[in-house]
XYZ file of C-alpha atoms in Angstrom:
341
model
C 29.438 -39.200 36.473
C 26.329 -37.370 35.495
C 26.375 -35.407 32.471
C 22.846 -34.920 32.188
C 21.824 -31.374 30.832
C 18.402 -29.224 30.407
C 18.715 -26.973 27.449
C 15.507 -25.222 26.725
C 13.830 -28.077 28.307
C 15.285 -30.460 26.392
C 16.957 -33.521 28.277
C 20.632 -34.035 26.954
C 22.680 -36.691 27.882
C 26.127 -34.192 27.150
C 26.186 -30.389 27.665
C 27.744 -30.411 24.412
C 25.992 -29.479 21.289
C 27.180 -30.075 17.200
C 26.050 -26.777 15.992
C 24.706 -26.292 13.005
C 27.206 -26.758 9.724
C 27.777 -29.196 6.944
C 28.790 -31.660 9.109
C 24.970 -31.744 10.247
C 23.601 -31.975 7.087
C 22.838 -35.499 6.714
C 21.653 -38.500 8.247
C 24.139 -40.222 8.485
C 26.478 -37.213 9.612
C 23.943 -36.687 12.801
C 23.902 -39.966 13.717
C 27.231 -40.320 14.063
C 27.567 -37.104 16.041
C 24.891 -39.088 18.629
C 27.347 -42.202 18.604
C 30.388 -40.364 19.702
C 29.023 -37.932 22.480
C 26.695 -35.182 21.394
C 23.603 -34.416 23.770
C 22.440 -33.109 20.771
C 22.368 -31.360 17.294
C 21.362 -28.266 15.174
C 20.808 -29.373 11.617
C 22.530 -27.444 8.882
C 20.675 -23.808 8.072
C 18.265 -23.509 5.744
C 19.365 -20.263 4.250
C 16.541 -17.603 2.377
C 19.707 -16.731 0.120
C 20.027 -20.369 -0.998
C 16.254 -19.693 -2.150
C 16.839 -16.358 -3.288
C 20.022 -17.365 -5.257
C 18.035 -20.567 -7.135
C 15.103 -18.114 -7.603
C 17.578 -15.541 -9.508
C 18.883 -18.423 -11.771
C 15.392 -18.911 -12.792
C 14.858 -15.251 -13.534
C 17.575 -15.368 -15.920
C 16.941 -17.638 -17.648
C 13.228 -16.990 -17.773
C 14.201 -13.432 -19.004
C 15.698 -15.109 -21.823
C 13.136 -17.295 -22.578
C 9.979 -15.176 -21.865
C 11.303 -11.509 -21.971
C 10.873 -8.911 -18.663
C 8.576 -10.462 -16.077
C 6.570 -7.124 -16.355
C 5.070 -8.594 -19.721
C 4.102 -11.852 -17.539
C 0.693 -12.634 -16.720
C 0.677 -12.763 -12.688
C -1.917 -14.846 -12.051
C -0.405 -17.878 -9.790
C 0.634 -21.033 -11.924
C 0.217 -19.300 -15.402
C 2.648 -16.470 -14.152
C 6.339 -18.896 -14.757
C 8.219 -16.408 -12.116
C 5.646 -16.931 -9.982
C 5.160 -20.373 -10.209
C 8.303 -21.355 -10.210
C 9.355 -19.240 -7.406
C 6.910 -21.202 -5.302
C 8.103 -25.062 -6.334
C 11.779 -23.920 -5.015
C 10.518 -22.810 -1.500
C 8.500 -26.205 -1.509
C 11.602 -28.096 -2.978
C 13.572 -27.003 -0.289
C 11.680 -27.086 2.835
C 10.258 -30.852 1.719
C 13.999 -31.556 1.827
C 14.301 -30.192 4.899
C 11.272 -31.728 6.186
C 12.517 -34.890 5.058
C 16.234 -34.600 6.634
C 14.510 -33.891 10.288
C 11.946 -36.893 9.738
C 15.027 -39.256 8.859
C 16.880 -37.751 11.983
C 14.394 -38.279 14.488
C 13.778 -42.190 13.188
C 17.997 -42.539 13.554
C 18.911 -40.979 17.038
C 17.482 -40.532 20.460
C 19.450 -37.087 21.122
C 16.936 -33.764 20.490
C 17.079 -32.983 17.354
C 17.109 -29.012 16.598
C 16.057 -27.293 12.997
C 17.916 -24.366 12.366
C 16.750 -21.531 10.146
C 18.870 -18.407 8.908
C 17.163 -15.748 9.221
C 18.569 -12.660 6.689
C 15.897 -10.814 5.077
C 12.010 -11.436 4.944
C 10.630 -12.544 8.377
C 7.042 -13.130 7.441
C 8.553 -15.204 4.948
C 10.059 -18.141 7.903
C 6.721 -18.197 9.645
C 5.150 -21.282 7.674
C 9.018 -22.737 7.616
C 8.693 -22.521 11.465
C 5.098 -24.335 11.979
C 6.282 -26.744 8.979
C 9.690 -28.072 11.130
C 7.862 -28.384 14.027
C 5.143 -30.442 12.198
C 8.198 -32.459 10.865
C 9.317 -33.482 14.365
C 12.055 -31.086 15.303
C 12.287 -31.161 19.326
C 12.882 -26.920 18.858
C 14.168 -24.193 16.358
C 17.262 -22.228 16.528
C 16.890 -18.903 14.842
C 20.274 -17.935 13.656
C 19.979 -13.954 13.165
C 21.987 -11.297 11.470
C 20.794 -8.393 9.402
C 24.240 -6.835 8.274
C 25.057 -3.496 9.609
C 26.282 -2.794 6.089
C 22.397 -1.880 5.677
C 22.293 1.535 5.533
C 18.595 2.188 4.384
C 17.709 1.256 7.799
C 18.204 2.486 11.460
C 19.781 1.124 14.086
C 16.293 0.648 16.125
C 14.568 -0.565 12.452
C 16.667 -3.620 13.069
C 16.798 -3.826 16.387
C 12.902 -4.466 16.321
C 13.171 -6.877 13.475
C 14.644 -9.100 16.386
C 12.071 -8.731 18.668
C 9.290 -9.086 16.281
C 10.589 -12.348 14.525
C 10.895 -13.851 18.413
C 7.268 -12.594 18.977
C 5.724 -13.734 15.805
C 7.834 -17.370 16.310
C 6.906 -18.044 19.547
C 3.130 -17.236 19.225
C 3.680 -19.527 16.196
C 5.303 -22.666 17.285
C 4.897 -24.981 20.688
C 8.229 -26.136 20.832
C 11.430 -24.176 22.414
C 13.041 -21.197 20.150
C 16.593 -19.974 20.082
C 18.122 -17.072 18.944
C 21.589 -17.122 17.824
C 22.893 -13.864 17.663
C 25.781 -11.636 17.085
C 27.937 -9.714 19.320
C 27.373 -6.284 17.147
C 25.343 -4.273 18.968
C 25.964 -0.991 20.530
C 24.318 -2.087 23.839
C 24.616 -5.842 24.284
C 24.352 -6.550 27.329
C 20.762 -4.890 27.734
C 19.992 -6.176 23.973
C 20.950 -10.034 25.410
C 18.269 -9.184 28.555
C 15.809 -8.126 26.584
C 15.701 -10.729 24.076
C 15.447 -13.273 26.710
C 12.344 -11.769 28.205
C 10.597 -12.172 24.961
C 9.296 -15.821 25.311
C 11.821 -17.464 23.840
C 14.024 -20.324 25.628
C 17.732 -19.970 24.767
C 20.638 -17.505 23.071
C 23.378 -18.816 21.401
C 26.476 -16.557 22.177
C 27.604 -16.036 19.267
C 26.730 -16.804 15.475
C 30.176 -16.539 12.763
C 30.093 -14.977 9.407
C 32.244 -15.233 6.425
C 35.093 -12.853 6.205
C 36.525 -11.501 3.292
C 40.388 -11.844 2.644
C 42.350 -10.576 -0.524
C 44.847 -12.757 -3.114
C 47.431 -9.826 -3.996
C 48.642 -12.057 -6.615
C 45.265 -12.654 -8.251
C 43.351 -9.158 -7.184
C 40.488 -11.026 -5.971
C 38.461 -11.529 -2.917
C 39.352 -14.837 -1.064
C 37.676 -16.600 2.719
C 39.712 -15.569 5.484
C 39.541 -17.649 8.397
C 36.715 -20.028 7.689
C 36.888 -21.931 10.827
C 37.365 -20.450 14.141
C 40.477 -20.416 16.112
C 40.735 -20.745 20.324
C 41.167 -17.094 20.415
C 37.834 -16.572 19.632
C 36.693 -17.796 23.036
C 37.041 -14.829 24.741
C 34.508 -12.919 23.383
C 31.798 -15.667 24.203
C 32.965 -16.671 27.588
C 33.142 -12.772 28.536
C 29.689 -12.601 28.227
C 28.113 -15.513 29.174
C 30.016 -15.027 32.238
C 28.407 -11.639 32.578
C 24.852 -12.749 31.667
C 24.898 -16.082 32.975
C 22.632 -14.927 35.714
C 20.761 -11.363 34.093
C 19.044 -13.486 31.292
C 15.851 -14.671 31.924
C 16.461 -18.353 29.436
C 19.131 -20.218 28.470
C 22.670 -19.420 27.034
C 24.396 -21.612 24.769
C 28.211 -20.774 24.186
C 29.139 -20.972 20.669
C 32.416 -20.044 18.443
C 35.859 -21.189 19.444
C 35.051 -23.576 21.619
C 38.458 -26.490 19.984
C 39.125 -28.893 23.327
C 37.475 -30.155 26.649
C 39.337 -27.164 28.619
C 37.174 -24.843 26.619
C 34.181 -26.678 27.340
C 34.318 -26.845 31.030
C 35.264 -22.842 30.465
C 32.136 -22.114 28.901
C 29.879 -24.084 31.422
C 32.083 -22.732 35.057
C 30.989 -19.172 33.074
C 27.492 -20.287 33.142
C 26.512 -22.059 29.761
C 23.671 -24.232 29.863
C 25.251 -26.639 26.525
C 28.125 -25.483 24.556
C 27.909 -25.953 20.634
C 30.997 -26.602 18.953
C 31.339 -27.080 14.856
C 35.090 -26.112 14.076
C 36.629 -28.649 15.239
C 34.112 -31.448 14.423
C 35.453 -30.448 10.500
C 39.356 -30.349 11.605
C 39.160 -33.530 13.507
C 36.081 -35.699 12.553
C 32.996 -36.522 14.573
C 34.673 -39.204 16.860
C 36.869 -35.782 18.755
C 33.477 -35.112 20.431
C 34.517 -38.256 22.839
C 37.766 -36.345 23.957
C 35.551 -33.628 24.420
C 33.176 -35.929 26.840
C 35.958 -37.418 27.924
C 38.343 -34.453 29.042
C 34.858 -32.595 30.939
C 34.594 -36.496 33.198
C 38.334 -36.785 33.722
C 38.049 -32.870 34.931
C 35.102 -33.315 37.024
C 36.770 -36.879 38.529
C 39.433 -34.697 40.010
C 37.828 -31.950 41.205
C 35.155 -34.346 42.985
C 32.264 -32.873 41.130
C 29.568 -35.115 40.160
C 26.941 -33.410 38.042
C 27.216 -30.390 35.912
C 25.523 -28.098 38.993
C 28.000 -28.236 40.834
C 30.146 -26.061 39.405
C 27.812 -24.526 36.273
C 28.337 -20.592 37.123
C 31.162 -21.054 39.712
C 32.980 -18.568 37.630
C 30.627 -16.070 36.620
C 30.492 -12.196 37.070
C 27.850 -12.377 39.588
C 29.428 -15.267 41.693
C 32.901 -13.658 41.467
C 34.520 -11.974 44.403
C 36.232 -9.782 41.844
C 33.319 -9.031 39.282
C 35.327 -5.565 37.592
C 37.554 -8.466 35.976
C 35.050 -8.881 33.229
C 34.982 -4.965 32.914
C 37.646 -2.002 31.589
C 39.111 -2.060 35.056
C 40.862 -5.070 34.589
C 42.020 -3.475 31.285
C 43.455 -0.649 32.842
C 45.068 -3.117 35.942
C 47.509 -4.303 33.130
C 47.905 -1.949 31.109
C 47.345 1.616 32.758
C 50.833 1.693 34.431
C 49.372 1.455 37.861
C 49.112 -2.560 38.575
C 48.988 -2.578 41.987
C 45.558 -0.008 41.954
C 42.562 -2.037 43.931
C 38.880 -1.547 41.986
């Protein structure tokens, strides 16, 4: 049984991927992701708001100790805000630097950085050539900037996408993701276009933090911080529907819990599915019922290699393709079943 997968160019012995979370932030955490089954790994984000967040705690307590930095003397090292703004960014890519290195030396599964990208993009170009340096086998951009930004247009972000992929790319030898979100007003032609930028893979789709409330307490609590099987549907609709209109690779990502969700994900056309949820719920050794399930799956349907049924399902190979559109909606649920589209 061949399990073999090409992900951005990168040779995988598993389609399936341990995204990037805490339980890739470590050593010894990725190597035992490699032992039980993963063709390979994203290592934990480095976020700009961890940066940002240390850099404030310094402010404070420099404004305490030296006044307001407008009385500082900016000129490099003597300026402290300055100064010290610069040995946190170096603190925390040299650990970063450092967990790749140790990764590469422990595992022979790729090895992918991962970098958050939020606010400044000029500001990830020297993290980008710096990974690579390090050994990473390719970088997975996870974007988002928040539609609760409303100093800037719809297009104004839009082209932040497109100019971080362009400015990456020209930047770095090594493949580039893009893990996105599903919040755009046009995302089917948004996906397409990405994908013709130079870049080799999307990642269908990133998962933010949502706010709950305690009633009891009248505060602001995590909702659901892990994702449930529901949330396969929203994936697996659309790499079904761009498994064959992107010009790279898609990656399924977000509720992806057991093997049936894996095979899912790759008969809608996934080249490697990540999974992260239920590494945490379960431990690293449930990626081998993962691997195990997809063999035991393709045993009985006499498949031997991932080709032969990668895209079997998807909107373009379907002899029913309005199934992934509103039609089907209205099928079940406009009163008229029986009505042929």
């Amino acid at each position: 049984m061949d399990l073999t997968t090409n992900y951005m160019g990168l040779v995988m012995p598993t389609p399936i991927i341990a995204g990037s979370s805490g339980m890739t932030g470590s050593v010894k955490q990725v190597k035992d992701l490699a032992e039980n089954g993963a063709g390979a790994v994203v290592l934990k984000s480095i976020f700009e708001e961890e940066v940002m967040y240390e850099y404030a705690d310094f402010i404070r307590t420099a404004k305490t100790k030296y006044g307001e930095p407008q009385y500082f003397d900016y000129d490099g090292q003597r300026n402290p805000i300055a100064y010290y703004d610069y040995v946190i960014r170096e603190k925390n890519l040299q650990k970063y630097v450092e967990l790749i290195e140790g990764c590469k030396a422990a595992v022979d599964i790729p090895v992918i950085a991962s970098i958050n990208c939020f606010f400044h993009s000029v500001e990830w170009l020297s993290y980008a050539v710096n990974l690579q340096k390090a050994g990473a086998d390719a970088l997975e951009l996870n974007m988002f900037f928040p539609p609760t930004d409303f100093k800037h247009s719809k297009g104004e972000k839009e082209a932040l996408y497109f100019k971080i992929a362009e400015k990456v790319t020209q930047t770095v030898s090594v493949p580039v993701a893009l893990k996105i979100s599903p919040y755009f007003s046009d995302l089917g032609p948004m996906i397409q276009r990405l994908s013709q930028t130079g870049i080799k893979g999307l990642v269908l789709f990133n998962r933010f933090f949502s706010p709950d409330f305690d009633i009891d307490k009248l505060e602001v609590k995590p909702s659901f911080v892990f994702s449930s099987p529901s949330d396969l549907s929203l994936s697996l609709r659309w790499i079904a529907i761009m498994a064959n209109k992107a010009n790279c690779d898609l990656a399924a990502s977000t509720g992806v819990h057991d093997a049936a969700a894996v095979i899912k994900q790759l008969l809608a056309g996934a080249g490697a599915v990540q999974v992260a949820s239920c590494i945490y719920k379960n431990g690293p050794q449930y990626l081998k019922q993962l691997v195990d399930g997809l063999q035991t799956w393709m045993t009985n349907w006499k498949y031997s290699e991932l080709a032969d049924f990668k895209g079997k399902l998807s909107q373009e190979k379907s002899t029913d393709p309005a199934v992934y559109e509103r039609a089907q909606f209205m099928r079940y649920f406009g009163g008229k079943k029986n009505v042929m589209f």
